[in-house]
Every structure is written in C-alpha cells, then in structure tokens.
Coordinates of C-alpha atoms in Angstrom, one line a residue:
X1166 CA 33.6 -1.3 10.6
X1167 CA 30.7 0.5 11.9
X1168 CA 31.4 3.4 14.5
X1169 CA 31.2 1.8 18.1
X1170 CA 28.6 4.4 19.0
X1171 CA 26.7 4.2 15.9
X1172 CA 26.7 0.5 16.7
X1173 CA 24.7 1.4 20.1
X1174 CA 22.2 3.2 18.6
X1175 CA 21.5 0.0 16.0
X1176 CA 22.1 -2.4 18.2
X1177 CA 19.7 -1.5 21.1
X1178 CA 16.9 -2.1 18.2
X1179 CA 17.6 -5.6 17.8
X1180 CA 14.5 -6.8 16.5
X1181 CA 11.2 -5.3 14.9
X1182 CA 8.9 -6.2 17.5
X1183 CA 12.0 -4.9 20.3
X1184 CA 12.4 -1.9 17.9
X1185 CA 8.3 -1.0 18.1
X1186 CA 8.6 -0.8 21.7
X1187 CA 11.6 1.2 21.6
X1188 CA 10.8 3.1 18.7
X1189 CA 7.8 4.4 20.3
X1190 CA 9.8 5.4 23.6
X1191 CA 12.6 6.6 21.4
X1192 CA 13.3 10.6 21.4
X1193 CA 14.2 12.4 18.6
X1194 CA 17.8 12.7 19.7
X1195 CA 18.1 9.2 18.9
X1196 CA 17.5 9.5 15.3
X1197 CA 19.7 12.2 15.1
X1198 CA 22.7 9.9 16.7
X1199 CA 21.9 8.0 13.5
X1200 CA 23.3 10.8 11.4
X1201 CA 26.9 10.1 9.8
X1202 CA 27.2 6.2 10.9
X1203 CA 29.7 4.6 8.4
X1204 CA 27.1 2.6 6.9
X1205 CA 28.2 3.5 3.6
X1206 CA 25.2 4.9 3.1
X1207 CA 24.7 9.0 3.7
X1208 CA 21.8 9.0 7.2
X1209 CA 20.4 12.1 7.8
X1210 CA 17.5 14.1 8.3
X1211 CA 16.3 17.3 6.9
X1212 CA 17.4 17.6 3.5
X1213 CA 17.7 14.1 3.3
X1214 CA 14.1 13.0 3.2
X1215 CA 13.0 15.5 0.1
X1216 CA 12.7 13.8 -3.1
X1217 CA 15.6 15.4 -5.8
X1218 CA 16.8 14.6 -9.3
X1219 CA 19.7 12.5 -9.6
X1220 CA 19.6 10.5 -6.4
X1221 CA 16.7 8.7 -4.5
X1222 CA 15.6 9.6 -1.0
X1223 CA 14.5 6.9 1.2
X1224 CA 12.8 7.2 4.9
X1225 CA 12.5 4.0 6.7
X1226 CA 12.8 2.6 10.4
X1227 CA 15.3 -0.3 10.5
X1228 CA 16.7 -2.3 13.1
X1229 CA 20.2 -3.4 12.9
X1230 CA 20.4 -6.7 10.6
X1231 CA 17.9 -4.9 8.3
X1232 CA 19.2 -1.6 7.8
X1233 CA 22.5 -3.5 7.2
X1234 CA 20.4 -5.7 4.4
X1235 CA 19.0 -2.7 2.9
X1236 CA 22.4 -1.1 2.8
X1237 CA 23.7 -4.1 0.8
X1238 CA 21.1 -4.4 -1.0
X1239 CA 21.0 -0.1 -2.0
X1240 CA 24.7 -0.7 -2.8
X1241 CA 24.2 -4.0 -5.4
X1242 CA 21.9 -2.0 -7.5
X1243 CA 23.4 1.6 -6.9
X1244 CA 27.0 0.0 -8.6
X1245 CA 24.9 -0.7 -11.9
X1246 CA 21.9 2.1 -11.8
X1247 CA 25.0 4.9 -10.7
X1248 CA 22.2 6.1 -8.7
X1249 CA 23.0 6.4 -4.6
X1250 CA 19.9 6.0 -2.3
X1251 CA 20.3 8.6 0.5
X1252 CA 18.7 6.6 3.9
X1253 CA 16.6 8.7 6.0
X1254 CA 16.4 6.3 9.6
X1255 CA 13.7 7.7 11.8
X1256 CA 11.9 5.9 15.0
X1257 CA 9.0 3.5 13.7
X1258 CA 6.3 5.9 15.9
X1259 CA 7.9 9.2 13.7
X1260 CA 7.8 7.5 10.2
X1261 CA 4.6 8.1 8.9
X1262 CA 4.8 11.5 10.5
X1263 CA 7.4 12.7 9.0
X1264 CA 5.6 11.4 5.9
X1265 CA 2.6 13.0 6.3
X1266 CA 4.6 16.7 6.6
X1267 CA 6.8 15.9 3.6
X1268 CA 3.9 15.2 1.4
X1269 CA 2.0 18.4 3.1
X1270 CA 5.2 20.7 2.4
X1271 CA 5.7 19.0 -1.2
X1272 CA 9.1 17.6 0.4
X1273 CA 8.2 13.9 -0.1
X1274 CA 10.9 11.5 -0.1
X1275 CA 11.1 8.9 -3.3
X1276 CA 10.3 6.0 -1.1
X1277 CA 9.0 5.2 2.4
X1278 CA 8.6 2.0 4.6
X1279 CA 4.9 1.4 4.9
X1280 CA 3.2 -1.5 7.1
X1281 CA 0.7 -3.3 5.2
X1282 CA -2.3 -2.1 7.2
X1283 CA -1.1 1.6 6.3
X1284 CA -0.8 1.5 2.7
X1285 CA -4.2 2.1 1.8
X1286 CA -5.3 5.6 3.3
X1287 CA -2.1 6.9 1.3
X1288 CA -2.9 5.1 -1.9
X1289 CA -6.4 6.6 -1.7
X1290 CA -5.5 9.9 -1.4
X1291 CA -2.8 9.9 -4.4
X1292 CA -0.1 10.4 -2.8
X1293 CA 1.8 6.9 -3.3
X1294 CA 3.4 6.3 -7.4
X1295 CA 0.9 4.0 -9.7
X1296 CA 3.6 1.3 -10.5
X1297 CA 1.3 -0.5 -12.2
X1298 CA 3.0 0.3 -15.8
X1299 CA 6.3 0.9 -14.2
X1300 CA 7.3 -2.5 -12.6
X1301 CA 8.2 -5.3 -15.4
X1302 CA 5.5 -7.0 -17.1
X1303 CA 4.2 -10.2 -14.8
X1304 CA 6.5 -9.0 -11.9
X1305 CA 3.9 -9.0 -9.5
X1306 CA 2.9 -11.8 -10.4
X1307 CA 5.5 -13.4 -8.4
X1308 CA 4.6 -12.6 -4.8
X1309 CA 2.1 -14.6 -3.3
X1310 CA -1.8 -13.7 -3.9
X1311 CA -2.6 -12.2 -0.2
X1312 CA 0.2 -9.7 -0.5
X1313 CA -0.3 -8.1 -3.8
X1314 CA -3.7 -8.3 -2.3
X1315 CA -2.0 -6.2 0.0
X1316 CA -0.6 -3.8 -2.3
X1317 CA -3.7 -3.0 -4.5
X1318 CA -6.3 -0.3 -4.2
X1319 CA -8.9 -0.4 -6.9
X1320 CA -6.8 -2.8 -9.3
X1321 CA -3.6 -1.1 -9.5
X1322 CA -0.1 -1.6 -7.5
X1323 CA 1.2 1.1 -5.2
X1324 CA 3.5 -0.4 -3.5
X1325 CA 5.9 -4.1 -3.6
X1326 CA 5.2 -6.6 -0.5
X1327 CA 9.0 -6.5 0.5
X1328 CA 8.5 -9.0 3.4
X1329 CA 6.2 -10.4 5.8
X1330 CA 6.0 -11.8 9.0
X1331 CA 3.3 -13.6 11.1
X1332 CA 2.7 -15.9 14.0
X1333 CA 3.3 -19.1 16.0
X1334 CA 2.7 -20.5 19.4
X1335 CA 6.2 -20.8 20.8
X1336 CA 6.6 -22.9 23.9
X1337 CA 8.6 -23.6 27.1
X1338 CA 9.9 -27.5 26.0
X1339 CA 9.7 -28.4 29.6
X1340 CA 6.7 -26.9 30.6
X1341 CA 4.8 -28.4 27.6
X1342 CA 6.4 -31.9 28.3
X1343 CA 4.4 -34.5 27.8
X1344 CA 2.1 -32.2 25.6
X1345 CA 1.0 -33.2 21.7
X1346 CA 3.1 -31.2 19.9
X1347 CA 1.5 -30.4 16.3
X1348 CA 3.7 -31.3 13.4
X1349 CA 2.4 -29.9 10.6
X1350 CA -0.5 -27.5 9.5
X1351 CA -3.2 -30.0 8.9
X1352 CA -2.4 -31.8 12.3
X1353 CA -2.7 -28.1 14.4
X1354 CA -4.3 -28.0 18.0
X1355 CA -7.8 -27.9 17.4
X1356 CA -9.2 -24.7 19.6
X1357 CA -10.5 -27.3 22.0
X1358 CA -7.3 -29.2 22.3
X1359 CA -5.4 -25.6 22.6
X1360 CA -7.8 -25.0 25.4
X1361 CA -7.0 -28.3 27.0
X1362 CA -3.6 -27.9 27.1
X1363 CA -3.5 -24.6 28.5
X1364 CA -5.7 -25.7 31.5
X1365 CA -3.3 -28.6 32.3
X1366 CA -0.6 -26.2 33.0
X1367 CA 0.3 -24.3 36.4
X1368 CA -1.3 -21.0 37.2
X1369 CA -1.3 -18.6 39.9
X1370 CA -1.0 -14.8 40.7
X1371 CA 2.5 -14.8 39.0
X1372 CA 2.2 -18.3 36.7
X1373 CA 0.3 -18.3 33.7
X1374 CA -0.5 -20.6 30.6
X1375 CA 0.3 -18.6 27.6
X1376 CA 0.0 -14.6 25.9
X1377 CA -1.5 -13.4 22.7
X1378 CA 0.4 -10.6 20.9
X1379 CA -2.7 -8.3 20.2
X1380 CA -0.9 -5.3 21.8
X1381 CA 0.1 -2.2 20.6
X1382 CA -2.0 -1.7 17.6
X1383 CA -1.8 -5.6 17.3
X1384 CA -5.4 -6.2 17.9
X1385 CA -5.7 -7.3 14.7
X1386 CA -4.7 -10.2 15.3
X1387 CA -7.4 -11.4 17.2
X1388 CA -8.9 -11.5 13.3
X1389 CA -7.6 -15.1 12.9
X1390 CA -9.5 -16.9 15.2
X1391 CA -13.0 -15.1 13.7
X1392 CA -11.4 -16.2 10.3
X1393 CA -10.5 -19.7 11.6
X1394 CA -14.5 -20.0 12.4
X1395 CA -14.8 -18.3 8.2
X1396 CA -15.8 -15.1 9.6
X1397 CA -15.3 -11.6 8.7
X1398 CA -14.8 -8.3 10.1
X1399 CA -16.0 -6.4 6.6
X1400 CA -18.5 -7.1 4.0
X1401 CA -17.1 -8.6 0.8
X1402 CA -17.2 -5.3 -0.8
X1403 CA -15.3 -4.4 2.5
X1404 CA -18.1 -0.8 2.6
X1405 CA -19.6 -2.4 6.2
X1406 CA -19.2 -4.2 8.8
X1407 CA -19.3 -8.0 9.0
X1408 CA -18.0 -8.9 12.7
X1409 CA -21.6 -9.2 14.6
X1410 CA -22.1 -13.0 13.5
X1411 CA -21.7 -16.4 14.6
X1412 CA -18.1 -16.8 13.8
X1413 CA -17.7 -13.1 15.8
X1414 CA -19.5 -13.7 18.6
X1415 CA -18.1 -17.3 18.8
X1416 CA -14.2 -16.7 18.5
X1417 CA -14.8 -13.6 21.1
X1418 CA -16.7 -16.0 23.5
X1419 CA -13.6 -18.4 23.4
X1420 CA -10.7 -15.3 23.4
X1421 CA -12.9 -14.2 26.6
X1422 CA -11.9 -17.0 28.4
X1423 CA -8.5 -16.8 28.6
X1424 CA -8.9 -14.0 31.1
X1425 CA -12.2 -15.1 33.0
X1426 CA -10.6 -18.6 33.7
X1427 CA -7.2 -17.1 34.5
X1428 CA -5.3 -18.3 31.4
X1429 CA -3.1 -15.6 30.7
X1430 CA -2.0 -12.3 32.5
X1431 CA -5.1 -9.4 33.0
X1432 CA -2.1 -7.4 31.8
X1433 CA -1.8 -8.4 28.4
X1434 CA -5.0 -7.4 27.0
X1435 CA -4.9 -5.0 24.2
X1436 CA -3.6 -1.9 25.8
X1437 CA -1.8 -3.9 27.5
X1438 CA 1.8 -4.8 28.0
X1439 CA 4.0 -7.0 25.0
X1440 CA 4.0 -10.7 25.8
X1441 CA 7.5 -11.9 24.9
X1442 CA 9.3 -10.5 27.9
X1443 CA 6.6 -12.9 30.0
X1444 CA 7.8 -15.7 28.0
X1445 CA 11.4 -15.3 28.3
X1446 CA 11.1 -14.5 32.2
X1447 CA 9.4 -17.9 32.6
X1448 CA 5.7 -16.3 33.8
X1449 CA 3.9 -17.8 30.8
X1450 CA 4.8 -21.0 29.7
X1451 CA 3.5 -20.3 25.9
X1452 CA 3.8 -17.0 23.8
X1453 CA 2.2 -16.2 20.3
X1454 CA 4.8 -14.3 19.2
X1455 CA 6.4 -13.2 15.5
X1456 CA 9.1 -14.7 13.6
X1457 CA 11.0 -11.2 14.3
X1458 CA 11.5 -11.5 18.0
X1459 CA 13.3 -14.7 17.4
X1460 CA 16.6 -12.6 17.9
X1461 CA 15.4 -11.3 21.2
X1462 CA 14.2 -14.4 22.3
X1463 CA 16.7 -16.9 21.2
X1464 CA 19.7 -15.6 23.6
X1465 CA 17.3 -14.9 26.1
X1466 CA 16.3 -19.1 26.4
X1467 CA 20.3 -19.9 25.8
X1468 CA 21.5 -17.6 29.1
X1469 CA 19.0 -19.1 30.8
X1470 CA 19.9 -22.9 30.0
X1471 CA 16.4 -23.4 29.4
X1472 CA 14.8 -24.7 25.7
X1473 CA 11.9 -23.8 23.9
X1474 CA 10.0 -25.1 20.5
X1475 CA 7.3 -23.7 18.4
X1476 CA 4.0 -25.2 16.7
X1477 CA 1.4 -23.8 14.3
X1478 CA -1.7 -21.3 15.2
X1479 CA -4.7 -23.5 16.6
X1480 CA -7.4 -24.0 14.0
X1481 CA -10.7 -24.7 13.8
X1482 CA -12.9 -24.9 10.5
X1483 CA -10.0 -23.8 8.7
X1484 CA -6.3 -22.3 9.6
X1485 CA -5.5 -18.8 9.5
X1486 CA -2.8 -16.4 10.3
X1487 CA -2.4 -12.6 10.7
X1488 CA -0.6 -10.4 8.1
X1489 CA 2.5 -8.4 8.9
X1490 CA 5.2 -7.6 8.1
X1491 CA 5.8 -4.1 5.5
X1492 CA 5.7 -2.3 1.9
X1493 CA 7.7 -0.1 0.5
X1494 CA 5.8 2.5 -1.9
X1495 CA 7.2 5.3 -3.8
X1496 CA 5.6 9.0 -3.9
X1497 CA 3.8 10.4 -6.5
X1498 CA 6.2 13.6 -5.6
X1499 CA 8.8 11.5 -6.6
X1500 CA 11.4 13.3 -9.4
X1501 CA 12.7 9.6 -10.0
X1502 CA 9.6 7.9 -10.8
X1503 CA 11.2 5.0 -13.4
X1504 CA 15.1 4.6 -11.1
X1505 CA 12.4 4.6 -7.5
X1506 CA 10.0 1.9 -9.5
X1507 CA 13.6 -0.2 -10.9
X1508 CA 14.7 -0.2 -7.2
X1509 CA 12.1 -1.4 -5.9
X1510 CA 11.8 -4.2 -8.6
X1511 CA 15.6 -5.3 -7.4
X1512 CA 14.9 -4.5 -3.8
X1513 CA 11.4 -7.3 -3.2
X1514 CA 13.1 -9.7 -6.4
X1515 CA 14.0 -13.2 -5.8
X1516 CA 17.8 -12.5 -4.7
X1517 CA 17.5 -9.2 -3.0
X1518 CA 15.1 -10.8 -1.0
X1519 CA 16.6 -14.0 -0.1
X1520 CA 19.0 -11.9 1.7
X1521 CA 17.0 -9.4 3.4
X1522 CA 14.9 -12.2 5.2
X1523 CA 17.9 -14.0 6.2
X1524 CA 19.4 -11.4 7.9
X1525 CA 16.6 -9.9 9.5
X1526 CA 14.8 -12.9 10.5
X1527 CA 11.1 -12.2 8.7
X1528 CA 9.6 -14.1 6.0
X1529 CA 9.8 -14.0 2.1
X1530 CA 6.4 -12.8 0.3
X1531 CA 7.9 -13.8 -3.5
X1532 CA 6.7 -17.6 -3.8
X1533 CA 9.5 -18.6 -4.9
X1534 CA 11.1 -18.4 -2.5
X1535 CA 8.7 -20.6 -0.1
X1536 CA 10.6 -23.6 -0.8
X1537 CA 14.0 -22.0 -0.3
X1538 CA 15.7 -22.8 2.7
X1539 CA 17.1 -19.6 3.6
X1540 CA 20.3 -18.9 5.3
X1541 CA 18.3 -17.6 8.7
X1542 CA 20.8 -17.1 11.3
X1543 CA 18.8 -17.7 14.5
X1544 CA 16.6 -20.8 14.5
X1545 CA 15.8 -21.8 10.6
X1546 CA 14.5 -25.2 12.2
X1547 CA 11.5 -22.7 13.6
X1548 CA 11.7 -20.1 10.6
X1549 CA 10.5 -23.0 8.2
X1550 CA 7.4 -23.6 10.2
X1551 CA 6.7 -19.7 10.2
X1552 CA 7.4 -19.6 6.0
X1553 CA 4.4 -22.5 6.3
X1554 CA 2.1 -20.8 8.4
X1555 CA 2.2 -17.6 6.7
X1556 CA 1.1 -20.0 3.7
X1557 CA -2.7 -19.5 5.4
X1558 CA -2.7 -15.9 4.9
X1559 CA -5.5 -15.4 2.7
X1560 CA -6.5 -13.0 0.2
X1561 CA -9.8 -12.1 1.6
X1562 CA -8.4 -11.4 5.3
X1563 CA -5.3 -9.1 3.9
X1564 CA -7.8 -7.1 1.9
X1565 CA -9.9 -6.4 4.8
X1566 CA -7.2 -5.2 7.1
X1567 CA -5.5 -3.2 4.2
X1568 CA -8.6 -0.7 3.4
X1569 CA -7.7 2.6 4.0
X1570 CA -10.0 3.2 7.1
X1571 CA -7.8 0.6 8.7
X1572 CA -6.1 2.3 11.2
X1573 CA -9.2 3.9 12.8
X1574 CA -11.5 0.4 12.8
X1575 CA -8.2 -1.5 14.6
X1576 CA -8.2 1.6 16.7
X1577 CA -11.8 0.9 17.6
X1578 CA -11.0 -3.1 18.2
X1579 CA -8.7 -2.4 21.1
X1580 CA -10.9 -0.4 22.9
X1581 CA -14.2 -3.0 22.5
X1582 CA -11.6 -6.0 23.0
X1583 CA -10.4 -4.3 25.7
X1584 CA -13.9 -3.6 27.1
X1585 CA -14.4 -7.7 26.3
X1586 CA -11.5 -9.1 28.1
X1587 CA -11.6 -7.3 31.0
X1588 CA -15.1 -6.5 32.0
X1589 CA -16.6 -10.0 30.6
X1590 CA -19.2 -8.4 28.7
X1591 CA -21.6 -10.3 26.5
X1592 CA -20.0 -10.5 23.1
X1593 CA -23.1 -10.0 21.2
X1594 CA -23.3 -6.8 22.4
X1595 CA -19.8 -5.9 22.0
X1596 CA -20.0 -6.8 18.8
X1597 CA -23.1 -5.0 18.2
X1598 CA -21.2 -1.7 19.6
X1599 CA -17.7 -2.7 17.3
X1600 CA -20.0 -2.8 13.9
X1601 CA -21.8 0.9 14.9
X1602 CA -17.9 2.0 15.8
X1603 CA -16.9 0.0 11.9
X1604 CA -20.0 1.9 10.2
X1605 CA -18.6 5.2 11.9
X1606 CA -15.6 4.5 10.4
X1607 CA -15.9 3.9 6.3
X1608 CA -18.5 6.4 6.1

C-alpha cells in the first residue's frame, strides 16, 4: 500500500496532459515529497540521477497509473537481470533540466524520458547511447514506421518509441445531437462539413463551438491540417523551410476562422489557456483533446450526468494526426550501456507495453499491438478509435517535427500563430515571416 501522503502527491497528477499543467506550476518541494514513497522502487534525487555500475539510474516525470506501470514493469525485468532501476521523479518542466546539468557535470543518469520532438538536439550532440548494435537484431523493426522515424538521427536508433498518443474531436452527445457523427477514418468530417457543424451550434460571449489543443508548446499541432492539404513545414531534406505554400497559406486561412467568426474562445490561441477544462465545464460543446486526458475527463462528464462521444480529426486531401507521446533514450555517460539497452528492449516490447498503455491510457507504438484490444480502464470504446487515428501518423510529418532545431521553430509557431489568430493578419505574410523565423532556426 502506497503511503497516503505519497498517494497525494501522485494522485493530484492524474493524467499527462493534467500533469503538464501542474508540472509546470509544480515547485521543487514537490519532487522532493516524492522521495521514499513505497513504490518499491528507491525515488530520490541527488545521487540518484548519476549513472553508476551495478544499478541503472532513471529520471522521468510520471503521473500516477504510469509511474505505477513503470514500477511493474522495472520489477518484471529487475527479478531476472538482478539489476534494480533507481527512479528519479522530477516535474515534466524540470526534466530536461536536470538533464542538461547531469550531462554538463558528467553526472548523467542511464536513462531519461524524452518527448519525441526533444530527442533530436540530444542525439545530435552525442549525448544519447547508439543502440543501433545494442537492441536485438530486427527489434525495431516492430514499432510502427513514423516512430522509429521518430527515434532516428542520421540512420541510427537513439532512443525506443515507448508510447504515443494523439488526437480526436471529442464531443458533448447532446449538444452534437442530431449531428453526422463519422464512423470510421475514411468517412471523417470533411473540413467543410467540420466547419458546418460548428456553425450550427450556439455561440455567445461565454458559449462556444469547439477548442484546438495547440497550447503550451502544442502548436504543433496545427501541423495536421497543412498536412491534411499535403503540405509541409520543412523541405524534404528537412535543411529549409517549406510552410509558405498553398497548403500553408490555405489550412492557416481556414484555422483563422475559428476566431474571426467567433468559433472558439480568443482565449485558447496558442499562449493561450488548455481547452479541456472548457469542455468539461460545458463552454465548448467540442474539444480536440488527447487520449491521455481521458482520466480527467471521463469522471468529470459522469458527476455531471452529462455524456459525451468522440470521432476522428477532419480531413481533407488526406487524414493526418499529430505525434505525441515519448522516448526513452539512454546516455552515452551511461556505465551500463548493454543492462540500460536490454531494459529498454523489455520495457517498449510487445508485453511490457500492453500494460503500460493500459494503465496509463496512451497508445501502443509496437504494431502489433494495433489490433490488440487492450485492457484500457477508462473508455476502450474511444481508446480504439485513438489506436486508429494515430494509424495516419506519417513518417514524413514525425521526421519533420523530430529535427533537432525543433524546439526553437515550434517556439517560433506560437508566436506567428498567435500573431495569426488574433490580429487576423494575412497568412501569406505570416507565413512569409514563419519561413525567415524557420531559416533563422536550422542555420
């Protein structure tokens, strides 16, 4: 049994997307209460997060259901490797902080939690283990193209695509009565139908149609409708920018919309405020929203007596879907570099992995596990339409939003989305300014 006050901590961090938010908010003192919880796993911080022979160090943020799947899954392979795996649970805003000033001191831990879009600035700089030669032979092999896509720098592996998770439209059943409610990828709202919809419904000053979840750092995401229209943000040698085009100008024109004719909340642009507390409270009768605020939303609808239903992204030329979800890497300072690359073999195979999406709610990446029906605990009527939409995760999109300037070009796409949604300025010089900002970027 897990100390009740340990059990406060976890529990506030229900989900990933809750656990972002509170992460970010969270204070050091928080971490610290993690220290000692009868996990069965040592947490601590300090010492703990330095790689050393004989054990292997591992620094991760983890809500509650997953840091209770990684400790099951850490104690499965500890009882036949007789190697323990020392946790290291910091707040998701201090991970790659804490990274940064292990690698700098030579005090890396063996592995680290890494989101996809963050892998490749450390696997360009050497700091991440080449698993490449260390995995077993065809084991990558076994994930689904987009994420080892996601995984690779220059042809090698540095990392194993341990889940994902991505988007659906999830909607009030009684406000969208009456509605077309898509079935099945190929039968997905066209934009124009999307569009139609959304204008049927009641809006005011507190009433609105629907919210995209391109917040905090999530601007990405506004990538799928330019990829819906088979447009790009990079060239295909992903060394320029690629986003001042039709498709670009196009999907902007349409997201531009959605504030101009008073579709969703001026709030929620992209430094704005997370959509899902909208959609629980009843102000927005839709939500785009992740697979892994399910658990935060689920109990929400049931207290309320009120139901709700999700469909598929709308599509246009094609259908398309964002990448998240996270890695986990080992470091090249790593004293353990075979027992961290054996771990991480058990900890994203077929079994281990099974369990870990179950109980945290986010989707498999090994595609064998597509056609599983996994033991989800909250909603696995909706969870099998989010294990189908991340099916239209491509390659080509996941390779673009994994190069290592990453971080600084999304940086750059909420502040020009911003400037787009909320001052209606003509996308075709936005666009123009994003590729200068892109240029700036991977030079």
């Amino acid at each position: 049994m897990r100390n009740p006050d340990c059990s406060a901590v976890i529990d506030s961090r229900r989900s990933r997307g809750f656990s972002r938010r509170s992460f970010l908010a969270a204070s050091g003192a928080g971490a610290l209460a993690l220290a000692g919880c009868g996990t069965g796993f040592e947490l601590q911080r300090g010492d703990g997060t330095a790689s050393r022979e004989g054990r292997l160090s591992f620094t991760l943020w983890a809500g509650d259901a997953e840091l209770t799947a990684f400790t099951t899954v850490a104690e499965e392979w500890s009882r036949t490797s007789g190697i323990p795996v020392v946790f290291n649970v910091v707040p998701f805003g201090e991970a790659l902080t804490g990274i940064d000033a292990g690698l700098a001191s030579s005090r890396a831990p063996d592995l680290f939690r890494v989101t996809y879009q963050d892998i490749g600035i450390y696997a360009a700089g050497d700091a991440l283990l080449d698993l490449t030669d260390l995995l077993p032979s065809g084991f990558v092999d076994g994930f689904g193209p987009a994420f080892v896509s996601a995984v690779q720098s220059e042809g090698r592996v540095y990392g194993v695509p341990h889940h994902t998770d991505t988007s659906l439209v999830l909607y009030d059943t009684e406000a969208l009565a009456g509605a077309r409610i898509p079935e099945s990828l190929d039968d997905a709202w066209t934009w124009e139908e999307f569009g139609s919809i959304a204008r049927s419904l009641p809006t005011g000053e507190v009433q609105f149609a629907f919210g995209v979840n391109w917040q905090l750092a999530g601007a990405y995401r506004w990538l799928n409708w330019v990829d819906q229209l088979g447009g790009r943000l990079l060239t295909e040698d992903l060394t320029g920018p690629a986003i001042d085009s039709r498709a670009g100008r196009d999907a902007l024109a349409f997201t531009q919309s959605f504030f101009a004719d008073g579709l969703v909340p001026r709030t929620t642009s992209t430094k704005g405020a997370y959509v899902d507390e909208l959609f629980t409270a009843g102000t927005i009768a839709m939500v785009f929203a992740g697979d892994f605020l399910l658990p935060t939303i689920d109990p929400a609808f049931l207290s309320a007596g009120r139901e709700y239903g999700a469909t598929f992204l709308p599509r246009d030329e094609r259908a398309s879907a964002d990448l998240g979800g996270n890695a986990v890497v080992a470091t090249s300072q790593s004293k353990n570099p075979e027992a961290a690359a054996d771990f991480l073999a058990y900890l994203s195979g077929d079994e281990a992995q099974a369990l870990f999406c179950a109980q945290a709610t986010v989707l498999p990446t090994r595609t064998a596990l597509l056609d599983q029906q996994l033991d989800y605990a909250v909603r696995p009527d909706l969870m099998e339409l989010f294990v189908q939409q991340a099916t239209t995760i491509t390659p080509e999109l996941s390779a673009q939003v994994t190069v290592p300037q990453f971080n600084a070009v999304n940086a750059s796409m909420v502040d020009r989305l911003e400037q787009a949604f909320l001052s209606g300025d003509d996308p075709a010089g936005v666009l123009a300014d994003l590729s200068d900002d892109i240029a700036g970027r991977l030079s």
